[in-house]
Amino acid sequence: MPPNADKSSPSASPRERDERHSGPYDDEISLIDLWRVLARRKWWIAAVTVIVFVLGTGYGLLQTPTYTFLTTIQIGLDNNRNPIESPDVKVSFLNDVLIPGIRRDMQEEYEEGRPPEARSRHVEGTNFLQLTSSSPLDRREEVRELHTLVTRGLRSEFNPRVEDLRSNLEDDREELILSHQARMQEMAYEADSIDERITLTNERLALLEEEKKLLAEHIDQLEPLRERLEETLANPQDNSPLWALMPQTSIVEMRHSAERGLLTDLPNRIQETRLQLAELEASSQKIQEQMAQEEQRHERSLSALNRELERIQEVVARGSDYALASERPEGPGRSLFAALSLVLGLMLGVFGAFFREFLANVRAAENS
């Protein structure tokens, strides 16, 4: 019988016919063959899936939930609301110097285990740093102690610079207040001097007015005297020799002198005195306005300094508590562990099934 007779023999099984038709280097993949392999190895796939699922779920159940503990720290700000030190410098100082040093000190107090870890980062666009730790809830107090010590160390490092800045601004404020007081006292003395001169000028003006009144009365008194003197000179035999001896020109000169003083000298002196009084009153008004302006300028400058002092911020922890724990544990939960274990077990079972099939084919080829 020719060799090809076996290939066409109807008594040959489908698998034998497939093996005869397929060469040793045939790379074609048949979905039917894959399904047959999965069907033959179904119990192997199920066993691997169950084992991996049980192991993964058990591992997830045995894991202690880890929570994120957060402390928010406000960095120090100067009077222009700028950080006194660069946030990156603070973060480097915390992560590379302060936190490792505090953890070494805490390690000496721990007989077993290690102290919790912590890392800091700058919240972009804000003046805050975040100090975070990952730890179980039963180590909350240790994490809180670490965060408290870190915050205190940061404050002791950078708050002296804040105090220096605040002290400089307070010195400027005290100097401003003293300068204002000296200036106001100087202007008050000048205002008092002007008021005294105004009082004296008013008194002098009153005296001039009184002199004017007396001079007018004196002129009125000279007129009867002149008339009587003229009568005496006209009838010398009827009058006393004393009147005869008084020259008429002296009466006229006295009257002219009094009228000149009343009409010319006194009005000029009164006008001059009133001008001086007006100037003094204008000076008094001006000094009062200057005092008011100085007071307003001082208030504005003092308010500006007070606002600058208020803008200065120390390094301080913000929030209701140090090391505030997250509401949910970090990482995958137990249900996610179970789901991942199921998927991983199924994948390993399928891979194992094909690998066992490959080994079986290799042994069959070696035995044939």
XYZ file of C-alpha atoms in Angstrom:
368
model
C 0.000 0.000 0.000
C 1.358 3.413 -0.882
C 2.234 5.818 1.948
C -0.596 8.156 1.072
C -3.166 5.462 1.742
C -2.966 6.030 5.526
C -3.775 9.716 5.161
C -7.001 8.972 3.283
C -8.050 6.050 5.451
C -11.541 6.635 6.747
C -10.737 4.796 9.959
C -8.212 7.486 11.091
C -9.347 9.820 13.967
C -9.879 13.566 13.376
C -6.859 14.391 15.531
C -4.677 11.968 13.520
C -5.928 13.457 10.258
C -5.158 16.988 11.588
C -1.692 15.929 12.621
C -1.049 14.359 9.192
C -2.262 17.459 7.365
C -0.280 19.872 9.573
C 3.421 20.107 9.124
C 5.903 20.374 11.970
C 6.330 24.155 11.364
C 2.688 25.117 10.792
C 2.101 28.453 12.702
C -1.603 28.745 11.996
C -3.717 29.120 15.174
C -7.120 27.486 15.232
C -9.707 28.909 17.602
C -11.308 25.493 17.727
C -8.037 24.006 18.937
C -7.738 26.726 21.573
C -11.231 26.050 22.789
C -10.493 22.309 22.947
C -7.426 23.009 25.060
C -9.422 25.194 27.463
C -12.140 22.531 27.647
C -9.619 19.778 28.426
C -7.853 21.898 31.072
C -10.927 23.481 32.649
C -10.340 21.856 36.023
C -6.751 23.046 36.034
C -7.902 26.589 35.234
C -10.540 26.437 37.954
C -8.064 25.116 40.533
C -5.460 27.817 39.811
C -8.137 30.534 39.835
C -9.506 29.384 43.199
C -6.053 29.091 44.761
C -4.953 32.559 43.597
C -8.304 34.054 44.610
C -8.088 32.576 48.097
C -4.470 33.665 48.551
C -5.075 37.192 47.271
C -8.258 37.690 49.284
C -6.564 36.352 52.399
C -3.621 38.698 51.885
C -6.013 41.621 51.529
C -7.871 40.618 54.698
C -4.635 40.337 56.646
C -3.356 43.731 55.532
C -3.739 46.565 58.090
C -5.467 49.577 56.488
C -3.103 52.515 56.020
C -4.407 56.077 56.265
C -2.957 59.369 55.084
C -2.263 61.896 57.853
C -2.083 65.539 56.769
C -0.881 68.701 58.490
C -1.138 72.016 56.622
C 1.533 74.580 57.503
C 1.374 78.253 56.558
C 4.814 79.540 55.703
C 6.079 82.863 57.064
C 5.149 85.981 55.081
C 6.717 89.431 55.096
C 4.892 92.764 55.045
C 4.418 92.481 51.256
C 2.756 89.045 51.578
C 5.823 87.398 50.078
C 7.394 84.303 51.629
C 10.254 85.234 53.937
C 12.052 82.181 52.593
C 11.471 80.345 49.330
C 8.939 77.496 49.722
C 11.350 75.172 47.910
C 14.014 75.998 50.490
C 11.573 75.186 53.287
C 10.574 71.896 51.645
C 14.230 70.898 51.196
C 14.973 71.857 54.796
C 12.064 69.755 56.024
C 12.699 66.655 53.900
C 16.506 66.621 54.072
C 17.315 68.071 57.491
C 14.493 68.534 59.980
C 12.368 65.402 59.468
C 15.354 62.950 59.398
C 16.780 64.584 62.523
C 13.498 64.343 64.424
C 13.013 60.728 63.340
C 16.506 59.883 64.626
C 15.650 61.454 67.967
C 12.373 59.543 68.088
C 14.153 56.305 67.173
C 16.133 56.508 70.415
C 12.858 56.454 72.355
C 11.461 53.433 70.496
C 12.562 50.044 71.791
C 11.047 48.200 68.838
C 10.002 49.233 65.380
C 10.656 52.461 63.555
C 9.031 55.882 63.947
C 6.578 56.928 61.245
C 7.828 58.696 58.158
C 6.755 62.041 56.759
C 7.247 64.075 53.612
C 6.484 67.705 52.825
C 5.525 69.465 49.629
C 4.576 72.970 48.558
C 1.015 73.537 47.368
C 1.533 75.420 44.120
C 0.020 78.874 43.965
C -0.469 79.127 47.740
C 1.484 79.994 50.883
C 1.034 76.563 52.391
C 3.096 73.442 52.861
C 1.571 70.004 53.346
C 3.173 67.487 55.697
C 1.923 63.954 54.981
C 2.452 60.540 56.572
C 1.072 57.080 55.804
C 0.374 54.907 58.821
C -2.284 52.710 60.453
C -4.787 54.348 62.733
C -3.293 52.730 65.822
C -0.145 54.852 65.287
C -2.058 58.110 65.139
C -0.402 59.487 68.289
C 3.076 58.746 66.963
C 2.296 60.494 63.679
C 0.795 63.449 65.567
C 3.915 63.693 67.721
C 6.118 63.666 64.617
C 4.066 66.350 62.868
C 3.980 68.499 66.014
C 7.759 68.302 66.428
C 8.307 69.101 62.736
C 6.015 72.137 62.904
C 7.700 73.409 66.059
C 11.142 72.924 64.526
C 10.119 74.836 61.407
C 8.729 77.667 63.526
C 11.858 77.883 65.668
C 13.966 78.019 62.506
C 12.076 80.689 60.559
C 9.969 82.653 63.077
C 12.986 84.636 64.406
C 13.233 86.197 60.945
C 9.561 87.106 61.181
C 10.145 88.670 64.600
C 13.096 90.679 63.281
C 10.973 92.037 60.461
C 8.127 92.841 62.838
C 10.538 94.556 65.252
C 11.901 96.733 62.437
C 8.411 97.808 61.441
C 7.469 98.496 65.052
C 10.599 100.656 65.404
C 9.552 102.539 62.275
C 6.109 103.048 63.773
C 7.533 104.375 67.055
C 9.841 106.711 65.149
C 6.891 107.913 63.091
C 4.856 108.583 66.227
C 7.689 110.488 67.926
C 8.366 112.535 64.810
C 4.678 113.359 64.525
C 4.484 114.389 68.168
C 7.528 116.662 67.804
C 6.105 118.236 64.659
C 2.687 118.764 66.250
C 4.276 120.276 69.363
C 6.316 122.657 67.237
C 3.247 123.765 65.313
C 1.252 124.077 68.558
C 3.913 126.436 69.944
C 3.769 128.457 66.742
C -0.040 128.561 66.903
C 0.067 129.725 70.537
C 2.560 132.445 69.621
C 0.316 133.636 66.803
C -2.700 133.621 69.145
C -0.786 135.737 71.658
C 0.132 138.229 68.937
C -3.496 138.306 67.785
C -4.559 139.098 71.373
C -2.003 141.915 71.662
C -3.012 143.324 68.279
C -6.671 143.294 69.274
C -5.767 145.134 72.483
C -3.722 147.686 70.530
C -6.608 148.151 68.109
C -8.948 148.694 71.033
C -6.548 151.303 72.441
C -6.417 153.086 69.103
C -10.187 153.136 68.925
C -10.282 154.544 72.452
C -7.638 157.128 71.529
C -9.723 158.092 68.512
C -12.738 158.588 70.722
C -10.780 160.693 73.218
C -9.262 162.765 70.453
C -12.695 163.503 69.067
C -13.824 164.576 72.502
C -10.715 166.758 72.832
C -11.529 168.498 69.537
C -15.055 169.111 70.757
C -13.649 170.654 73.942
C -11.251 172.955 72.050
C -13.990 174.695 70.070
C -15.670 176.438 73.098
C -12.282 177.380 74.380
C -11.366 179.091 71.105
C -14.647 180.962 71.006
C -14.193 182.207 74.553
C -10.657 183.287 73.794
C -11.864 185.306 70.818
C -14.442 187.030 73.001
C -11.758 187.838 75.565
C -9.497 189.320 72.955
C -12.372 191.410 71.593
C -13.246 192.852 75.041
C -10.042 192.801 77.067
C -11.438 195.102 79.760
C -14.140 192.557 80.683
C -11.906 189.433 81.016
C -9.190 188.081 83.168
C -5.630 188.941 82.272
C -4.860 185.197 82.147
C -7.035 184.697 79.114
C -5.536 187.734 77.547
C -2.117 186.217 77.825
C -3.123 182.957 75.980
C -2.334 183.288 72.264
C -5.070 182.348 69.868
C -2.650 180.505 67.575
C -1.958 177.884 70.245
C -5.643 176.974 70.363
C -5.761 176.756 66.572
C -2.632 174.626 66.456
C -3.983 172.289 69.119
C -7.187 171.907 67.152
C -5.357 171.307 63.879
C -3.052 168.764 65.563
C -6.003 166.949 67.082
C -7.882 166.945 63.766
C -4.789 165.710 61.933
C -4.421 162.886 64.421
C -8.128 162.066 64.204
C -8.391 162.179 60.432
C -4.972 160.975 59.278
C -2.608 159.464 61.857
C -5.092 157.420 63.799
C -6.890 155.952 60.732
C -3.519 154.968 59.264
C -2.435 153.353 62.520
C -5.794 151.618 62.856
C -5.632 150.393 59.248
C -2.097 149.159 59.745
C -3.086 147.383 62.939
C -6.076 145.753 61.237
C -3.836 144.572 58.392
C -1.475 143.052 60.937
C -4.440 141.424 62.649
C -5.665 139.995 59.317
C -2.214 138.616 58.571
C -2.000 137.059 62.009
C -5.450 135.497 61.649
C -4.463 134.141 58.210
C -1.286 132.715 59.732
C -3.336 131.147 62.512
C -5.714 129.605 59.974
C -2.791 128.345 57.936
C -1.086 126.747 60.923
C -4.363 125.095 61.900
C -4.704 123.676 58.373
C -1.107 122.480 58.493
C -1.777 120.764 61.820
C -4.851 119.057 60.365
C -2.898 117.962 57.279
C -0.067 116.686 59.465
C -2.563 114.721 61.539
C -4.122 113.193 58.417
C -0.711 112.364 56.954
C 0.329 110.766 60.220
C -2.863 108.707 60.371
C -2.331 107.467 56.813
C 1.307 106.584 57.456
C 0.454 104.886 60.735
C -2.380 102.933 59.119
C -0.027 101.815 56.332
C 2.517 100.579 58.884
C -0.186 98.811 60.871
C -1.395 97.080 57.710
C 2.149 95.968 56.966
C 2.424 94.585 60.485
C -0.871 92.749 60.052
C 0.310 91.233 56.767
C 3.288 89.604 58.459
C 2.512 85.952 59.168
C 4.416 83.459 61.259
C 4.980 79.818 60.437
C 1.911 78.138 61.915
C -0.090 74.955 61.462
C -3.533 75.563 59.970
C -6.558 73.400 60.550
C -8.387 71.855 63.452
C -5.753 69.293 64.362
C -2.220 68.095 63.729
C -1.988 64.998 61.514
C -5.607 64.941 60.376
C -6.402 61.423 59.137
C -8.095 60.777 55.799
C -11.649 59.470 55.790
C -10.745 56.356 53.781
C -7.641 54.170 53.824
C -5.176 54.628 51.010
C -4.404 51.931 48.443
C -6.714 49.182 47.172
C -9.510 47.986 49.438
C -10.395 44.414 50.306
C -13.031 44.155 47.590
C -10.507 45.358 45.034
C -8.008 42.774 46.321
C -10.628 40.046 45.796
C -11.478 41.254 42.267
C -7.819 41.519 41.254
C -7.100 38.093 42.722
C -9.966 36.580 40.712
C -8.776 38.167 37.465
C -5.139 37.234 38.136
C -6.101 33.665 39.054
C -8.089 33.275 35.832
C -5.195 34.651 33.763
C -2.665 32.368 35.459
C -5.023 29.375 35.049
C -5.404 30.010 31.302
C -1.678 30.563 30.897
C -0.946 27.405 32.906
C -3.424 25.402 30.828
C -1.737 26.339 27.554
C 1.696 25.765 29.069
C 0.726 22.262 30.235
C -0.702 21.550 26.804
C 2.567 22.696 25.264
C 4.555 20.364 27.557
C 2.230 17.483 26.725
C 2.732 18.032 23.004
C 6.492 18.216 23.481
C 6.540 14.880 25.397
C 4.254 13.278 22.761
C 6.568 14.429 19.989
C 9.607 13.049 21.800
C 7.938 9.675 22.329
C 6.749 9.318 18.719
